Amino acid sequence: MLNGAQIVLECLGREKVECIFGYPGGVTLPLYDAMYDSPIRHVLVRHEQNACFAAEGWARATGRVGVCCATSGPGATNLVTGLVDAMMDSIPIVAITGQVSTRLIGSDAFQEADTFGITRSCTKHNFLVKTLADLPRAIHEAFHIAATGRPGPVLVDIPKDVFQAQGRYAPVSSIHLPGYKVFTEGHAGQIRRAAQMIWEARRPLVYAGGGIISADASEELRALVEQVDAPAVCTLMALGALSGSHPNFVSMPGMHGSYAANMGMSESDLLIALGTRFDDRVTGKLSGFAPHAKVIHVDIDPAEIGKNRAADLPIVGDVKRVLRKLNQALVDSAELKPLNETARAAWRERVAGWKREHPLEPEFSSSEIKPQHLVHEIDRISAGEAIVASDVGQHQMWAAQLIRFNRPRLWINSGGLGSMGFGLPAAIGAQMARPDALVFALVGDGGFQMSIPELATIANERLPVKIIVMNNGHLGMVRQWQTLFYHNRLSQVTLDGFPDPEKLAGAYGFRGRTVETPGELRRVLRECVEEPGPYLLNVRVTPFENVYPMVPAGAAITEMVLASPQPVEVA
C-alpha cells in the first residue's frame, strides 16, 4: 500500500524525472515527507515563481519535461507568471500544486485558492485530482500532454487528503485521450507542392522559429538551407537552430533584428516559415510585412496557421518529420532546381550585401565599457558553445544580436512574455540539467534584483553559474523608450543603490567583484569563468546606450532606426 504522495513520486520516477524545483507548504507536507526517501533530487528555491523558471531552464536546456512544485494558495498563485511564460514559449513543464482537502474546497479555507480556475488559461491543460484512483492517470497524462504536439505547461492540483489516502499503485500502461489530437506527419501532397514552390522561387528565405528547437529539427533545418542554398533567419526563440557560424545564417529578424534580416524578409518572394507564429515583434506592422512573399507555413499547432499571416501553403505537422519529407521531395524534384538558380544566386548576394553594409558589430570605447563590448567578450570566451540564460531587456537584445550559438538549447530566454527575473533561476535549471556546461546568467541590474534570493540556491547547490550583471543603473529598455518616444522624460527608471557584489556574493560564500574599465574586462571575465564555483561579476557599462537597429512600435520592419539621431550643430 502507498499513500497518494508516494504514488506521485512513483509516477515521476516512471517518467524518468531527475529533479524537482519547489517550495514546501502545509498541504504539500505529505509529498515532502515522501520525498525524504525518494531518489529524485529536490532543489529548494527561494520563491515559487523561480521554481517555475528553473523548471523551464531545465526543459529548455534538455528538451525534456521540467517539474516544479508549490503548496496551495499563494504558493500556487506564485507559479502563474512562470506558467504563462512557458505557455507563450511552448516549454514543456509539469507543475504539481497542493490544494486544501476536498471537503474544504469552496469554503475559503486557509490558503485556499481556485488554482484550477486561475490556471485554466495559462496552461496547455490542468487537472484537479479529487480521488486517489484518478491520481496516476492524471500525472502520466500531464507528462504526455506537456511533451507532445506543441509543448506547454500542464498543472496537476492535488488536495491534501488525496496525498494522504492509501491505495495500490496500478501502472498506467497507455494514454488514451480521445479529445487530444496531434497531427504529426503533414499532408504529402502539400509537401510536394512546397518543394515545387521552393524551386520556382527567385528570392526564397527560410524563417525558422522556436518550433525547430522544440522538435529537435536543427539537422533537418540545416539540410534544407544547404540544399536550397537560401538565406535563413532565426527568431529570438530559434537562435542556435541553425549555427550562428553557418554561412547562410543572416541573424535574428524583427524589432531589434538586423537590417539584412528585415530587408530580406521584406524583399523575399517566398517565406519558408517553420515552427514560427509570426509574432508581432518579428512582423512589425502586419500590413507592411513581407508584401511580395508567398508563405509556406509549417507548424504542429493548427491554430497558428493563418492566425496572423495567411499561408499560401499551410502544412500542419511536426516540423522535424515534415522537413525530412520536404528535403526528400526537393531531391525528387531536383530537375526544377535550375529553373531560377541564377536569380537565387543573385538574391543570396543581395542579402550578403545588406549584411556587409549594415553589420551587427560590437562598439568599443577606451574610457567606458560599452554594453556591446561586454557581450562581445562573452561571445569570444564561449565560442558559440556556452549556455547563456538571459534576463529581459537591452542586454537580452544585444546578446541575441552578438553572441553566436552553434547548437540548439544554448540560448535560454523569456521570449513571448518577457519576464524580468527569469535569467538567474533559468540558469539554475540549466546548470542542474547540464552540470558540466559553462552557464552564464546574463542579467540586467533590474531583473537581477528581482531574483537575488536565488543566490542562496546557487550557493546551497554549489552551482558554478557565472552571473554577469550588465549594470547601466537604469531599467534600460524602458529608459530607451522614454528617451526616444517620451521626450526623454525619464520617469522611475533610475536604479540607485545596487549592492556591493563582493559583499553580496561573499555573504553567500562565493566570489564577486565589479569591473568598470575596458582594459580589465577581458582578464576579469576569464577569472570569472575559471573560478570553479559560482561568480557574481558586476559590469558597469555606459548608462545611456540604446539598442539598434530598432523598429518603432506600429512601424513596418523596413522602417528601422539604425542609430541614435546625431545632434545638429547650430552655427
XYZ file of C-alpha atoms in Angstrom, residues 277-513:
237
model
C 3.955 32.038 -35.137
C 4.511 35.379 -36.962
C 4.888 37.189 -33.657
C 4.345 40.947 -33.670
C 7.947 41.545 -32.546
C 9.040 39.888 -35.803
C 6.454 41.195 -38.234
C 6.028 44.777 -37.074
C 3.029 46.294 -38.858
C 1.367 43.244 -40.384
C 0.045 45.103 -43.416
C 3.620 46.010 -44.344
C 5.186 42.629 -43.577
C 6.746 40.660 -46.443
C 4.445 42.267 -49.021
C 5.958 40.420 -52.000
C 6.132 36.957 -50.451
C 4.095 33.840 -50.731
C 4.147 31.879 -47.488
C 4.731 28.204 -46.782
C 3.830 27.773 -43.112
C 4.706 24.554 -41.256
C 3.517 24.229 -37.668
C 2.255 21.459 -35.419
C -0.427 23.725 -33.971
C -3.234 24.248 -36.499
C -4.390 27.293 -34.532
C -1.227 29.136 -35.588
C -1.803 28.622 -39.315
C -3.306 31.814 -40.687
C -3.683 33.395 -37.237
C -1.546 36.429 -38.041
C -0.475 35.970 -41.652
C -2.382 33.984 -44.243
C -0.461 30.997 -45.562
C -0.435 30.285 -49.285
C 0.572 26.725 -48.468
C -0.247 25.511 -44.930
C 1.247 22.281 -43.614
C 0.136 21.066 -40.190
C 2.614 18.618 -38.727
C 5.714 18.001 -36.670
C 8.337 20.214 -38.278
C 11.061 17.566 -37.968
C 9.010 14.965 -39.803
C 7.745 17.465 -42.361
C 11.269 18.717 -43.085
C 12.542 15.178 -43.604
C 9.846 14.639 -46.199
C 10.321 18.086 -47.714
C 14.074 17.543 -48.085
C 13.380 14.274 -49.886
C 10.738 15.971 -52.054
C 13.316 18.583 -53.044
C 15.674 15.795 -54.094
C 12.890 14.074 -56.020
C 12.051 17.300 -57.872
C 15.652 18.396 -58.435
C 15.009 18.720 -62.164
C 13.301 22.028 -61.253
C 16.382 23.336 -59.436
C 17.947 25.103 -62.467
C 14.688 26.996 -63.084
C 15.668 30.147 -61.161
C 19.170 29.214 -59.973
C 20.740 32.403 -61.326
C 18.122 34.578 -59.661
C 18.585 32.753 -56.344
C 22.353 33.269 -56.525
C 21.807 36.992 -57.097
C 19.392 37.028 -54.160
C 21.939 35.425 -51.845
C 24.488 38.049 -52.842
C 21.975 40.824 -52.292
C 21.282 39.657 -48.721
C 25.026 39.262 -48.141
C 25.475 42.832 -49.373
C 22.976 44.089 -46.814
C 24.954 42.250 -44.122
C 28.175 43.942 -45.253
C 26.575 47.385 -45.457
C 24.876 47.203 -42.044
C 26.660 44.593 -39.940
C 25.785 43.783 -36.337
C 29.091 44.706 -34.750
C 30.150 45.482 -31.178
C 31.047 49.018 -30.166
C 34.058 49.900 -28.061
C 35.273 52.835 -26.005
C 38.669 53.425 -24.480
C 37.196 55.080 -21.374
C 33.938 53.222 -20.622
C 32.655 49.694 -21.075
C 30.076 49.602 -23.818
C 27.309 47.007 -23.325
C 28.137 45.573 -26.748
C 31.764 45.188 -25.660
C 30.691 43.068 -22.700
C 28.501 40.848 -24.883
C 31.324 40.547 -27.423
C 33.662 39.283 -24.712
C 31.090 36.692 -23.592
C 30.819 35.558 -27.202
C 34.594 35.385 -27.555
C 35.106 33.326 -24.424
C 32.167 30.983 -25.083
C 32.950 30.468 -28.803
C 29.348 29.577 -29.553
C 29.293 26.655 -27.108
C 28.214 28.086 -23.711
C 24.692 28.192 -22.324
C 23.518 31.776 -21.904
C 20.392 32.245 -19.787
C 19.315 35.816 -20.295
C 17.018 38.040 -18.352
C 14.808 40.536 -20.201
C 15.815 43.926 -21.505
C 18.521 45.608 -23.527
C 21.161 43.034 -22.602
C 18.860 40.319 -23.966
C 18.724 42.037 -27.362
C 22.462 42.716 -27.518
C 23.108 39.081 -26.626
C 20.724 37.892 -29.344
C 22.457 40.137 -31.858
C 26.097 39.471 -30.991
C 26.519 36.073 -29.281
C 26.910 33.044 -31.529
C 25.046 29.867 -30.673
C 26.425 26.989 -32.692
C 23.935 24.450 -31.389
C 20.339 24.483 -30.143
C 19.436 24.728 -26.450
C 22.289 27.080 -25.616
C 20.219 30.279 -25.703
C 17.636 30.393 -22.902
C 15.451 33.462 -22.625
C 11.914 34.611 -21.932
C 10.719 35.449 -25.425
C 6.953 35.772 -25.632
C 6.182 37.028 -22.131
C 9.396 38.944 -21.481
C 9.521 38.118 -17.767
C 12.056 40.108 -15.782
C 13.695 37.974 -13.116
C 13.801 34.973 -15.469
C 17.527 34.777 -16.175
C 19.010 33.716 -12.833
C 16.554 30.919 -11.937
C 16.579 29.693 -15.551
C 20.366 29.439 -15.314
C 19.923 27.367 -12.144
C 17.681 24.944 -14.014
C 20.067 24.762 -16.975
C 23.103 24.173 -14.752
C 21.279 21.445 -12.830
C 20.442 19.768 -16.133
C 23.905 20.273 -17.643
C 26.342 20.178 -14.694
C 29.441 20.097 -16.902
C 28.394 23.003 -19.127
C 29.601 26.589 -18.873
C 26.432 28.503 -17.935
C 26.178 32.283 -17.950
C 23.288 34.108 -16.307
C 23.348 37.366 -18.255
C 21.135 39.772 -16.339
C 20.450 43.463 -16.048
C 20.660 45.293 -12.760
C 16.846 45.465 -12.765
C 15.997 41.823 -13.451
C 18.808 40.584 -11.224
C 17.337 42.376 -8.224
C 14.038 40.595 -8.823
C 15.723 37.228 -8.246
C 18.565 37.973 -5.805
C 17.242 35.430 -3.244
C 18.211 32.637 -5.633
C 21.863 33.354 -4.862
C 21.173 31.191 -1.818
C 20.005 28.358 -4.076
C 23.132 28.669 -6.208
C 25.325 28.601 -3.097
C 23.496 25.701 -1.452
C 23.559 23.584 -4.594
C 27.179 24.604 -5.349
C 26.262 25.512 -8.920
C 29.109 27.104 -10.914
C 26.817 29.629 -12.638
C 28.628 32.724 -13.914
C 26.344 35.646 -13.110
C 27.130 38.644 -15.311
C 25.253 41.813 -14.400
C 25.118 44.375 -17.200
C 24.743 47.326 -14.869
C 23.746 50.589 -16.531
C 21.988 51.996 -13.470
C 18.616 52.034 -15.222
C 15.734 49.935 -16.399
C 17.470 50.149 -19.727
C 14.811 49.237 -22.270
C 12.148 51.342 -20.549
C 14.637 54.211 -20.388
C 15.338 53.785 -24.116
C 11.659 54.104 -24.974
C 11.238 57.109 -22.699
C 14.238 58.713 -24.373
C 13.075 58.065 -27.923
C 9.293 58.370 -27.656
C 8.539 60.312 -24.468
C 10.763 63.346 -24.984
C 13.462 61.989 -22.658
C 11.147 62.378 -19.660
C 12.826 59.690 -17.561
C 10.222 58.587 -15.048
C 11.046 55.927 -12.415
C 13.740 54.171 -14.420
C 16.856 55.070 -12.439
C 18.113 52.234 -10.236
C 20.030 53.565 -7.269
C 21.622 51.545 -4.504
C 22.940 48.463 -6.309
C 24.549 46.177 -3.698
C 28.297 45.729 -3.438
C 28.814 42.468 -5.395
C 31.839 41.391 -3.375
C 29.916 41.705 -0.112
C 26.717 40.274 -1.596
C 28.366 37.198 -3.102
C 30.611 36.879 -0.056
C 27.557 36.736 2.196
C 26.566 33.578 0.319
C 30.074 32.157 0.370
C 31.340 32.779 -3.157
C 33.274 35.420 -5.078
C 32.062 38.645 -6.596
C 33.523 41.881 -7.875
